[in-house]
GROMACS .gro file of C-alpha atoms in nm:
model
  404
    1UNK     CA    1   1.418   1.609  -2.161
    2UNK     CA    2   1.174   1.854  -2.034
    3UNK     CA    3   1.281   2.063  -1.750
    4UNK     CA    4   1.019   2.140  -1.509
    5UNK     CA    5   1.084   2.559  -1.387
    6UNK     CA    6   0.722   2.671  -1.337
    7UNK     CA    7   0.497   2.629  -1.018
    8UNK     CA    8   0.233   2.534  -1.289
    9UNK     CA    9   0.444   2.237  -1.477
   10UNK     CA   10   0.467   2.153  -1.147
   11UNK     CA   11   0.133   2.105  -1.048
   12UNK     CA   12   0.055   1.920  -1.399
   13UNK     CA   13   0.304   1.668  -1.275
   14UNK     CA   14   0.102   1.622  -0.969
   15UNK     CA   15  -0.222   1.602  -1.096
   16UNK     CA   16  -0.094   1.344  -1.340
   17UNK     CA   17   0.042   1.137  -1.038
   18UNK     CA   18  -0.238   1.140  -0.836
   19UNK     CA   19  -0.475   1.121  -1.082
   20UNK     CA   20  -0.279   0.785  -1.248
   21UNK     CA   21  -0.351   0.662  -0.849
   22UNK     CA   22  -0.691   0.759  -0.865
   23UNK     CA   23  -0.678   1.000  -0.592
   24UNK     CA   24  -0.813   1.278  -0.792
   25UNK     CA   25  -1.165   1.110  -0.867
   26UNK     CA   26  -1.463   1.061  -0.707
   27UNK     CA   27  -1.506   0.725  -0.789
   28UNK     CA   28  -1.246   0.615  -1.032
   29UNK     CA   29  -1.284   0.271  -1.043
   30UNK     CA   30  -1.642   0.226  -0.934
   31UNK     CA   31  -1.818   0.131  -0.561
   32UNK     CA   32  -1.825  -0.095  -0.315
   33UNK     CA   33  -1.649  -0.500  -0.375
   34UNK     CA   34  -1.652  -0.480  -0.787
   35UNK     CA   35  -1.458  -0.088  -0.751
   36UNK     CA   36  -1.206  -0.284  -0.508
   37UNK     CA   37  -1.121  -0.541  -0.752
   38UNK     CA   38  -1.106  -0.236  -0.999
   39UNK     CA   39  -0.856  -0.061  -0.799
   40UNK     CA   40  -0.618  -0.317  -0.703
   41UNK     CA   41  -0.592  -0.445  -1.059
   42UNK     CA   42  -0.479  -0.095  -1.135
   43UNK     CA   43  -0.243  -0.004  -0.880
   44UNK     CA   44  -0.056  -0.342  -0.859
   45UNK     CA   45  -0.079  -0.440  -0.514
   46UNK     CA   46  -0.227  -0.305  -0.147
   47UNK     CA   47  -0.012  -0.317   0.151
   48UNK     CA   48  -0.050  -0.530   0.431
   49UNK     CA   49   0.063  -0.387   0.763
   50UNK     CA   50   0.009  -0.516   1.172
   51UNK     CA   51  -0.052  -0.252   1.272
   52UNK     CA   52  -0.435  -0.173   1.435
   53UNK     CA   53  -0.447   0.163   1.579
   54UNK     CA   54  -0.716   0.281   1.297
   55UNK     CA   55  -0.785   0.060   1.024
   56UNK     CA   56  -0.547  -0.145   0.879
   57UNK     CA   57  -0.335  -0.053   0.598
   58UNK     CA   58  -0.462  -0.272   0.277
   59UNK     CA   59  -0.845  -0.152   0.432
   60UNK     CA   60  -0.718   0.204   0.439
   61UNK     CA   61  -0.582   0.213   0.106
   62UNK     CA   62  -0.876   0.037  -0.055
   63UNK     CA   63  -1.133   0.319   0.149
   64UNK     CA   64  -0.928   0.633  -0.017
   65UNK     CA   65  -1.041   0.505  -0.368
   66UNK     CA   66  -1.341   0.337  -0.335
   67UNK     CA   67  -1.665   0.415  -0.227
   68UNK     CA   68  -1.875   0.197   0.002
   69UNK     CA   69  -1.575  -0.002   0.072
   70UNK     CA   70  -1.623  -0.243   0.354
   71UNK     CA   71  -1.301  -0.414   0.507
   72UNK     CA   72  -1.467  -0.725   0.457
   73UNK     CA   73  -1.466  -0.702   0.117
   74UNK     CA   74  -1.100  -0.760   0.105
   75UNK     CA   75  -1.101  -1.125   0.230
   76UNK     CA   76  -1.411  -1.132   0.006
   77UNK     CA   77  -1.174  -1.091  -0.294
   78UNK     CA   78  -0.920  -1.321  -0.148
   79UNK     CA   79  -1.212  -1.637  -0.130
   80UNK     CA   80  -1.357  -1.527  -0.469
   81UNK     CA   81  -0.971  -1.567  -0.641
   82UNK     CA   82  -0.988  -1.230  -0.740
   83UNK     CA   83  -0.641  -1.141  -0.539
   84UNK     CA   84  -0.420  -1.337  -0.353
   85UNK     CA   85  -0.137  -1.306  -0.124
   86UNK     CA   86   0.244  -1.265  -0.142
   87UNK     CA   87   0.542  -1.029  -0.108
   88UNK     CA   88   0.594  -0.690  -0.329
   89UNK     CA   89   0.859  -0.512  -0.203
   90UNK     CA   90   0.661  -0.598   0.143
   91UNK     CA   91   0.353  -0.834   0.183
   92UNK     CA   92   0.076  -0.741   0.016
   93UNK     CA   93  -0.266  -0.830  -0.188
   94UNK     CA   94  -0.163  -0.876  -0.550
   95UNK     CA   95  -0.415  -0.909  -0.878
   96UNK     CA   96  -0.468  -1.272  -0.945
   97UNK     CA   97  -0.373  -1.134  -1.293
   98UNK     CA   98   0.019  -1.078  -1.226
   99UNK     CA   99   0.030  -1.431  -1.042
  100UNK     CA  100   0.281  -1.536  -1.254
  101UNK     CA  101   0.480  -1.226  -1.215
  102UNK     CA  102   0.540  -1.408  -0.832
  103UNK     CA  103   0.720  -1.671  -0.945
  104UNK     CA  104   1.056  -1.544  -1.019
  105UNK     CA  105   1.080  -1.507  -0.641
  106UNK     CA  106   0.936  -1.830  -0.574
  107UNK     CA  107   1.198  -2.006  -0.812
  108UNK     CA  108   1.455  -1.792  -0.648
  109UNK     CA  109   1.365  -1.833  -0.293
  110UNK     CA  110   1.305  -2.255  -0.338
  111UNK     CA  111   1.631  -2.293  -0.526
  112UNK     CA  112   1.850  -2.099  -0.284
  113UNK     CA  113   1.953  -1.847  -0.529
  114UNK     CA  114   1.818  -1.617  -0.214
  115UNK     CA  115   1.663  -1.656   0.101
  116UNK     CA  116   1.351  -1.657   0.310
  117UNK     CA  117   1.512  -1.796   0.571
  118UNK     CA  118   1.884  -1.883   0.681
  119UNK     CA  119   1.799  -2.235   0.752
  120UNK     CA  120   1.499  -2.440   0.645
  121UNK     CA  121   1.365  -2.786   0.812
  122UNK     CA  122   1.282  -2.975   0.500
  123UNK     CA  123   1.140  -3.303   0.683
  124UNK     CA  124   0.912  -3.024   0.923
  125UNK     CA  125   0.820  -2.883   0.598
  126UNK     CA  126   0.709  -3.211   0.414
  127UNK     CA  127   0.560  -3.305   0.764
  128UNK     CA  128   0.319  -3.011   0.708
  129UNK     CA  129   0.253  -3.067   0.341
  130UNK     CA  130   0.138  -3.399   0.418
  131UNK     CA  131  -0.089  -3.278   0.667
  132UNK     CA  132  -0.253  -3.029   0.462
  133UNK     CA  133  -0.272  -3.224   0.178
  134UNK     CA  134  -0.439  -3.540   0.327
  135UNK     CA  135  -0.612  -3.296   0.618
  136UNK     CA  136  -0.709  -2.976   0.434
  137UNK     CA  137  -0.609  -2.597   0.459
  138UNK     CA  138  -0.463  -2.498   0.852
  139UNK     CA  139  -0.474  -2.179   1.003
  140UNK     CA  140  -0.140  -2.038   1.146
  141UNK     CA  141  -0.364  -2.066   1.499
  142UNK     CA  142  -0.381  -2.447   1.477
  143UNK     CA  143   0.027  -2.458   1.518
  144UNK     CA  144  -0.011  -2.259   1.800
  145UNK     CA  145  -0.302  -2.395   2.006
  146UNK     CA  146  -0.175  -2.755   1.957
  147UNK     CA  147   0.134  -2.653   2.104
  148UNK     CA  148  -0.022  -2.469   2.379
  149UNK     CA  149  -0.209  -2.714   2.464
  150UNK     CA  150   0.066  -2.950   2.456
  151UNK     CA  151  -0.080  -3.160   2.205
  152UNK     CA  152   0.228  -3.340   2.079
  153UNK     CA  153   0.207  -3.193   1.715
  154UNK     CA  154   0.521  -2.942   1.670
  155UNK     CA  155   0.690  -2.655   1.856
  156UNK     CA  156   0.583  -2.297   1.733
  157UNK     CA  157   0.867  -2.112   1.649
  158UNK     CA  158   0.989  -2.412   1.424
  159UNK     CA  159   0.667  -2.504   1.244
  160UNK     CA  160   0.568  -2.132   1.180
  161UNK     CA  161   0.843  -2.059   0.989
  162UNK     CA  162   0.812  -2.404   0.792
  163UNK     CA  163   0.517  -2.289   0.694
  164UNK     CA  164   0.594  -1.962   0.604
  165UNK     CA  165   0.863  -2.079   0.414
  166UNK     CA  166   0.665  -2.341   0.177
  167UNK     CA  167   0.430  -2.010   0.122
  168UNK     CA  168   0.754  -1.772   0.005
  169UNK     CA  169   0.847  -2.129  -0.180
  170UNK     CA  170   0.473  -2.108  -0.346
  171UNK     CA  171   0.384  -2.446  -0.256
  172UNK     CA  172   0.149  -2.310  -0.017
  173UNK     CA  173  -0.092  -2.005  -0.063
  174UNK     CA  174  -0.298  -1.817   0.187
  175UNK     CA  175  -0.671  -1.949   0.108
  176UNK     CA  176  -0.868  -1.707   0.348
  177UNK     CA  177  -0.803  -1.448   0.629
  178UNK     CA  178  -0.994  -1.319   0.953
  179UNK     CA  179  -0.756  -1.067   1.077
  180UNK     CA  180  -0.425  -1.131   1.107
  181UNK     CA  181  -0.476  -1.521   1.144
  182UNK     CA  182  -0.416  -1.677   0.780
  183UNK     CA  183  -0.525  -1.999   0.648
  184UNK     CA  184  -0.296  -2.164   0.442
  185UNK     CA  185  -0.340  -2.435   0.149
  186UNK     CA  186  -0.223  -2.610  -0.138
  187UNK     CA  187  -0.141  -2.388  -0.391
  188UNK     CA  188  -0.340  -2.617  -0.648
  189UNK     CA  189  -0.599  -2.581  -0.425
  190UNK     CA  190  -0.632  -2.235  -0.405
  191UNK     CA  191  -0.560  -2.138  -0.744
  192UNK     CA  192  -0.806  -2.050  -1.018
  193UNK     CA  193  -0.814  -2.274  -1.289
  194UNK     CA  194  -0.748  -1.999  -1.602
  195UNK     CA  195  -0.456  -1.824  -1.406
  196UNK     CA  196  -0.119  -1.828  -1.635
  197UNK     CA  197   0.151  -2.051  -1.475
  198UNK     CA  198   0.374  -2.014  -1.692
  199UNK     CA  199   0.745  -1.859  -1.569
  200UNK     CA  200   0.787  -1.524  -1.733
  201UNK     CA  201   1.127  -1.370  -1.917
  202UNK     CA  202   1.317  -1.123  -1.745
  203UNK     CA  203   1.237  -0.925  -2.100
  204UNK     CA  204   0.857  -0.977  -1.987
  205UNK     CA  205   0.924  -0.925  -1.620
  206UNK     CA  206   1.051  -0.592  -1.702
  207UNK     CA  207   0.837  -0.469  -1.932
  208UNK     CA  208   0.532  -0.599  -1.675
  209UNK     CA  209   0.736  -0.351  -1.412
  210UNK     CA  210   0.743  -0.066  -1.653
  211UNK     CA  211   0.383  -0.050  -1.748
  212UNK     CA  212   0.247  -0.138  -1.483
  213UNK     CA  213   0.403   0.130  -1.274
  214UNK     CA  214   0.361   0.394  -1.585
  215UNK     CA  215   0.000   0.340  -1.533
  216UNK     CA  216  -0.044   0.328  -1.187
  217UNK     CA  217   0.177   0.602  -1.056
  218UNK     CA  218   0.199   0.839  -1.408
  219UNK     CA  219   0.536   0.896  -1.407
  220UNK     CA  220   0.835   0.693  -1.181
  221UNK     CA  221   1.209   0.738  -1.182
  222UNK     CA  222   1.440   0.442  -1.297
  223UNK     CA  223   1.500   0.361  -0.925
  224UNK     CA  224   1.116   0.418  -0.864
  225UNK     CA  225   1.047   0.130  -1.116
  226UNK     CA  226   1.203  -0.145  -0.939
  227UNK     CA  227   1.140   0.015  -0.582
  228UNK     CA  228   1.306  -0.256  -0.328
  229UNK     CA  229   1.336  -0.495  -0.558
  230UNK     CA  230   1.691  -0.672  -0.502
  231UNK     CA  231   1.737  -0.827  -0.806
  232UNK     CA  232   2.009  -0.726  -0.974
  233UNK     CA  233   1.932  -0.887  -1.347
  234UNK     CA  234   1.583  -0.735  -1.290
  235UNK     CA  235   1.703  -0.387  -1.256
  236UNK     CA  236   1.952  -0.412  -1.521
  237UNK     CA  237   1.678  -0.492  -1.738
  238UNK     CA  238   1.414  -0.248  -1.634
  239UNK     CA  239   1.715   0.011  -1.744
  240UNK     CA  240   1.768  -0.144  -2.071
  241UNK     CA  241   1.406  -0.189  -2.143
  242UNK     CA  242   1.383   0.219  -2.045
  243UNK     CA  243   1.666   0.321  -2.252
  244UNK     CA  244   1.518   0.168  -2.521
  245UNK     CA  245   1.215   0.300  -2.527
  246UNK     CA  246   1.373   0.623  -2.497
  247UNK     CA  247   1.527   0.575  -2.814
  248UNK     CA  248   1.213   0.497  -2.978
  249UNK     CA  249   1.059   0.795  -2.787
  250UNK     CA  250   0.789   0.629  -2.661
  251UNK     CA  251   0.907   0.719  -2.321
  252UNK     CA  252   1.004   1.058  -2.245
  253UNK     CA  253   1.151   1.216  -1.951
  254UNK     CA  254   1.088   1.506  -1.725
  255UNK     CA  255   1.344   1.689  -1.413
  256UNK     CA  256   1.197   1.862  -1.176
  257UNK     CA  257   1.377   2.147  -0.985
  258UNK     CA  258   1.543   1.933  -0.686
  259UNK     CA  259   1.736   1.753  -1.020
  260UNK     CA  260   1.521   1.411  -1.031
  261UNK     CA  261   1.455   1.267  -1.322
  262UNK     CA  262   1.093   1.072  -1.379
  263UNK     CA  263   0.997   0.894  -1.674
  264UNK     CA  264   0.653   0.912  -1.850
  265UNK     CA  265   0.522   0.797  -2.191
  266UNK     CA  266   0.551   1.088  -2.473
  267UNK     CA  267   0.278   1.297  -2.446
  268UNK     CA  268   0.152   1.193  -2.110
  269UNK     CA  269   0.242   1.558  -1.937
  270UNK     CA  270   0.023   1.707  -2.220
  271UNK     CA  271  -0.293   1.485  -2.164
  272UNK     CA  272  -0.611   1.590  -2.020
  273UNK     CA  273  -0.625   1.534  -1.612
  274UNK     CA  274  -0.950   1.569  -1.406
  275UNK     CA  275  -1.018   1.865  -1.284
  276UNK     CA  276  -0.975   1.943  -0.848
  277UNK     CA  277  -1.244   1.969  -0.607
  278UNK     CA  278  -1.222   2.072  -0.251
  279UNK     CA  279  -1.182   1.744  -0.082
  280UNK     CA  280  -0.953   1.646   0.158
  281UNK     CA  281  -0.824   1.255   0.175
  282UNK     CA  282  -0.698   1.120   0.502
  283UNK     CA  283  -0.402   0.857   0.395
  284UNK     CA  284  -0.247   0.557   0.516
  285UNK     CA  285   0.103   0.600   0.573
  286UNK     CA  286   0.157   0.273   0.351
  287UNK     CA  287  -0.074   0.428   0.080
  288UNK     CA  288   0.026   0.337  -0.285
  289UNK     CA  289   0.102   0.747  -0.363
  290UNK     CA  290   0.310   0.806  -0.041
  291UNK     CA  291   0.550   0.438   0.034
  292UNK     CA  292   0.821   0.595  -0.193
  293UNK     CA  293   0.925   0.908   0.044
  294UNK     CA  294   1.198   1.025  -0.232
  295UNK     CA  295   0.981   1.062  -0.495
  296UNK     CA  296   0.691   1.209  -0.270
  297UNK     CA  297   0.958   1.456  -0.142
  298UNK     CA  298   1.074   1.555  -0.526
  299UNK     CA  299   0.733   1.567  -0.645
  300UNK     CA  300   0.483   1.726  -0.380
  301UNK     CA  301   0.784   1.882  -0.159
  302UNK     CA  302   0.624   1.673   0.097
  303UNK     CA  303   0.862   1.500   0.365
  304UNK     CA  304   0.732   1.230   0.525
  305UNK     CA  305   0.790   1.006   0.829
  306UNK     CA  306   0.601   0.739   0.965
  307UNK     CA  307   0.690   0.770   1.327
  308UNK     CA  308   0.609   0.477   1.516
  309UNK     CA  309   0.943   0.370   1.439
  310UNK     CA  310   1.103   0.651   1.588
  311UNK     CA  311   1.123   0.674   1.990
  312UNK     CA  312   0.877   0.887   2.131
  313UNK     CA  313   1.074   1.140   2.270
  314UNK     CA  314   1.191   1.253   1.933
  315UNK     CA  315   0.837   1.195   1.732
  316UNK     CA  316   0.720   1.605   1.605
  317UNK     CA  317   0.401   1.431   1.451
  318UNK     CA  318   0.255   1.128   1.653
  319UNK     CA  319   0.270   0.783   1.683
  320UNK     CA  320   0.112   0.670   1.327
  321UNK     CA  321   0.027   1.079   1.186
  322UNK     CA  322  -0.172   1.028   0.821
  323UNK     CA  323  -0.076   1.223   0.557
  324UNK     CA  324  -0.315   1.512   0.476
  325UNK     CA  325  -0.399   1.562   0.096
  326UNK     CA  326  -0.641   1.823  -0.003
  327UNK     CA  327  -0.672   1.918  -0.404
  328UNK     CA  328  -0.295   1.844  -0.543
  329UNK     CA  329  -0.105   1.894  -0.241
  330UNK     CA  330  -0.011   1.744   0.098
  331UNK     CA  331  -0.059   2.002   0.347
  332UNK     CA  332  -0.042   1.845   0.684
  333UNK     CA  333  -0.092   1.523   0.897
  334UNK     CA  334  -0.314   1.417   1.140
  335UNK     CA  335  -0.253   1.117   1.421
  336UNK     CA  336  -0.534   0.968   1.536
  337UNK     CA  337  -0.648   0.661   1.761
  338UNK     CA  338  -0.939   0.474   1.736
  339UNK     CA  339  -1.094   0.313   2.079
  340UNK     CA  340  -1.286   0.062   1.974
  341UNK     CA  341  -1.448  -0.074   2.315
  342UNK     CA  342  -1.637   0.283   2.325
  343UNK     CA  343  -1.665   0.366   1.949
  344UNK     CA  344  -1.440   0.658   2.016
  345UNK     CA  345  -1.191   0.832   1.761
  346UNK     CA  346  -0.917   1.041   1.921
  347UNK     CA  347  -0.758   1.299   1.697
  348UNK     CA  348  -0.434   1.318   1.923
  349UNK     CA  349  -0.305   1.605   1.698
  350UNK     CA  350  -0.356   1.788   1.374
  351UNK     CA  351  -0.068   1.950   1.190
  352UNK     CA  352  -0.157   2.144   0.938
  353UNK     CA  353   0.181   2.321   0.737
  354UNK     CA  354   0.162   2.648   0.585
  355UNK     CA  355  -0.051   2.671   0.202
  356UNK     CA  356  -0.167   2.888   0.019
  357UNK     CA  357  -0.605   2.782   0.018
  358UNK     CA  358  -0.875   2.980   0.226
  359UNK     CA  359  -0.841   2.864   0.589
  360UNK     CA  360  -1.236   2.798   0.587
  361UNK     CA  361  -1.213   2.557   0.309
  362UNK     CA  362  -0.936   2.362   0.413
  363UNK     CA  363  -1.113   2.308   0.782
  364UNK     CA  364  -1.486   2.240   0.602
  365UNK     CA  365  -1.294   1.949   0.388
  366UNK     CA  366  -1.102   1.794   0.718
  367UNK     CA  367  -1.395   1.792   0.881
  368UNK     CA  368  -1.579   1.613   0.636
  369UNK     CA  369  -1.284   1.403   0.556
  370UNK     CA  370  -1.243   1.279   0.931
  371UNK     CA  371  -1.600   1.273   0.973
  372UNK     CA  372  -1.623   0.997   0.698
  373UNK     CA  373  -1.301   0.837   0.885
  374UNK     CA  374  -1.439   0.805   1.199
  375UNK     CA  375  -1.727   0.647   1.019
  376UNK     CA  376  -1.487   0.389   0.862
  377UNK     CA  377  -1.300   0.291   1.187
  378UNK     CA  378  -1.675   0.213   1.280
  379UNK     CA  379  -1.652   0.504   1.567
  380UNK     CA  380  -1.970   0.717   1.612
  381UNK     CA  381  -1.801   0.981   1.854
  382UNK     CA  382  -1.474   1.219   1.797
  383UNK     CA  383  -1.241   1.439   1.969
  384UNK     CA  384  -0.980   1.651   1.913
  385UNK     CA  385  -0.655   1.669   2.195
  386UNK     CA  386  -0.476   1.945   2.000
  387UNK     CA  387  -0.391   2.131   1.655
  388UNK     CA  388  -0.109   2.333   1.481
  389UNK     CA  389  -0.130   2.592   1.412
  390UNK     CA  390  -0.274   2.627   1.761
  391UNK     CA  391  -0.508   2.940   1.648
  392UNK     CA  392  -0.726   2.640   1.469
  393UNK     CA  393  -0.812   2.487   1.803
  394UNK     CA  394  -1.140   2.664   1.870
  395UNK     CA  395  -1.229   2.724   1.492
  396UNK     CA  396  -1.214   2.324   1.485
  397UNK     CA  397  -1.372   2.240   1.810
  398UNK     CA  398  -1.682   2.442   1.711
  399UNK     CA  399  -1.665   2.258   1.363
  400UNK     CA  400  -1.628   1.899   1.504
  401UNK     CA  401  -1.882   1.975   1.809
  402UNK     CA  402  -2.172   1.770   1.650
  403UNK     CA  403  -1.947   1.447   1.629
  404UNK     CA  404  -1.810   1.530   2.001
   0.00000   0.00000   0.00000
């Protein structure tokens, strides 16, 4: 095992993690919709999340990686078959690639061996299979305008969860999305024609989990690998599959000072890792790098709450504060709002903590950083309501003055 004691060992492991997340790059997996379906088909899945007060989530994530990203381009991939939609350890886009990787849960969920939901309404559910499948694809709007409109077809609340439960059950798929209103059809339907079907092994279930999360995130700890997965057969073979490779010494492992262990493949901590520019990213706070706060704690000594769930008397940061990553470190947060009846971003505050890099650089690269956000959130005006440390302020109004 190799301990980690140095500030610069350190920073190798972070350069390696980022750089396996493609956060290091300028354009790691190309531009615009073909670097999209580049990215996701590296890093495993994109987040989907409600919540609206910038950009959503799965756009968010996609924008940090790719150039001339366009949120569109995400239900783009979803028509083309490139991705499709389904639960990771919360929903999510997934590569049309690792379909078959879904149906463990599927089989699981349909059998009863766990549940979606407590109770399900099989005759609703046939009811609504039916009607798609003489009728065509419905969007989770038709349920509820029919009822609204008392139309004599089914109650919401009922018929909303049938449906989602024949999509956890994999009989239905989501076909397209505008927003948050998904249309849902036959999974036959939706499905590519050359996409495996075929129900893997928990031997090739786990070693899916281990590479794919070696490559995407660099190095991962055994609890890291399986991150909210419940299955219990899953994670006992994840740690077989590790320990084995251990003994082969294909994998290697590496503890860092706070006593966690990560695992890597031999020789990774030695490879060549791009080298750091000046650039600041703004992140989503569901961001592929940041979900797993443990490991972003061990790693980049960075603690991290998303607030929104915390009641606002006792948030330090803001409602829905973005972590703040500039070269190999996270060095503050910024919560921002974006009005879009009058194109307006509101930087409600900016927290940056205490580092080590010129104070000139680090405001030149937020600057450009949330100039290129506002840009993204489709806003052509900024302000800023107030910073930390508060000596900033002015130094930052004068910088952000053109975009005021």
């Amino acid at each position: 095992m190799i301990e980690i004691k140095h500030p610069q060992e350190q920073a190798r492991l972070r350069r390696l993690a980022l750089a396996a997340q493609g956060l290091l790059q300028a354009q790691p997996y190309g531009r615009g919709l073909a670097g999209a379906r580049k990215a996701i088909n590296h890093i495993g899945y994109v987040q989907i999340d409600t919540i609206s007060v910038v950009e959503r989530a799965h756009h968010h994530v996609f924008y940090s990686r790719v150039p001339k990203f366009k949120p569109a381009m995400t239900n783009q991939m979803l028509l083309n078959g490139d991705i499709f939609e389904y639960w990771a350890h919360a929903a999510a886009f997934l590569p049309i690639a690792n379909f078959r990787f879904s149906l463990p849960y599927k089989h699981a969920i349909k059998s009863g061996q766990t549940h979606w939901y407590r109770t399900r309404d099989q005759k609703l559910m046939g009811e609504l299979l039916a009607r798609i499948r003489s009728d065509g694809p419905i969007r989770s709007r038709d349920i509820e305008t029919n009822t609204t409109k008392g139309a004599g077809w089914w109650d919401w609340k009922p018929a909303k969860k049938a449906l989602e439960q024949l999509y956890m059950e994999g009989d239905l798929m989501v076909s397209a999305r505008e927003g948050f209103q998904k249309t849902y059809d036959l999974t036959e339907r939706v499905l590519p024609s050359h996409v495996n079907l075929q129900m893997p092994s928990m031997e090739e279930f786990s070693a899916h989990i281990v590479d794919q999360q070696l490559r995407c995130h660099g190095l991962a700890s055994l609890k890291g690998l399986t991150y909210q997965r419940r299955n219990a057969e899953l994670r006992k073979a994840v740690k077989a599959l590790v320990n084995e490779r251990l003994a082969q010494r294909t994998l290697e492992q590496v503890q860092v000072s706070s006593g966690e262990v990560f695992i890597l493949e031999t020789g990774a901590f030695e490879r060549p890792l791009p080298r750091l520019n000046n650039r600041m990213l703004i992140l989503s706070p569901f961001d592929n790098s940041v979900i797993q706060r443990e490991r972003l704690k061990a790693l980049f000594q960075y603690d991290y709450r998303l607030e929104c769930y915390v009641p606002e008397a006792k948030r330090q940061y803001g409602y829905f504060c973005l972590p703040l990553l500039f070269r190999d470190e996270f060095i503050g947060r910024v919560d921002c709002k974006a009005h879009r009846k009058i194109s307006h971003l509101e930087i409600k505050s900016l927290h940056l903590e205490q580092h080590n890099f010129d104070e000139d650089l680090v405001i030149a690269a937020f600057v450009d950083a949330i100039t290129q956000f506002c840009h993204f959130q489709q806003c052509d005006s900024l302000s800023l309501t107030k910073a930390h440390p508060k000596h900033l302020t002015q130094h930052l109004h004068s910088a952000l003055k053109p975009l005021e």
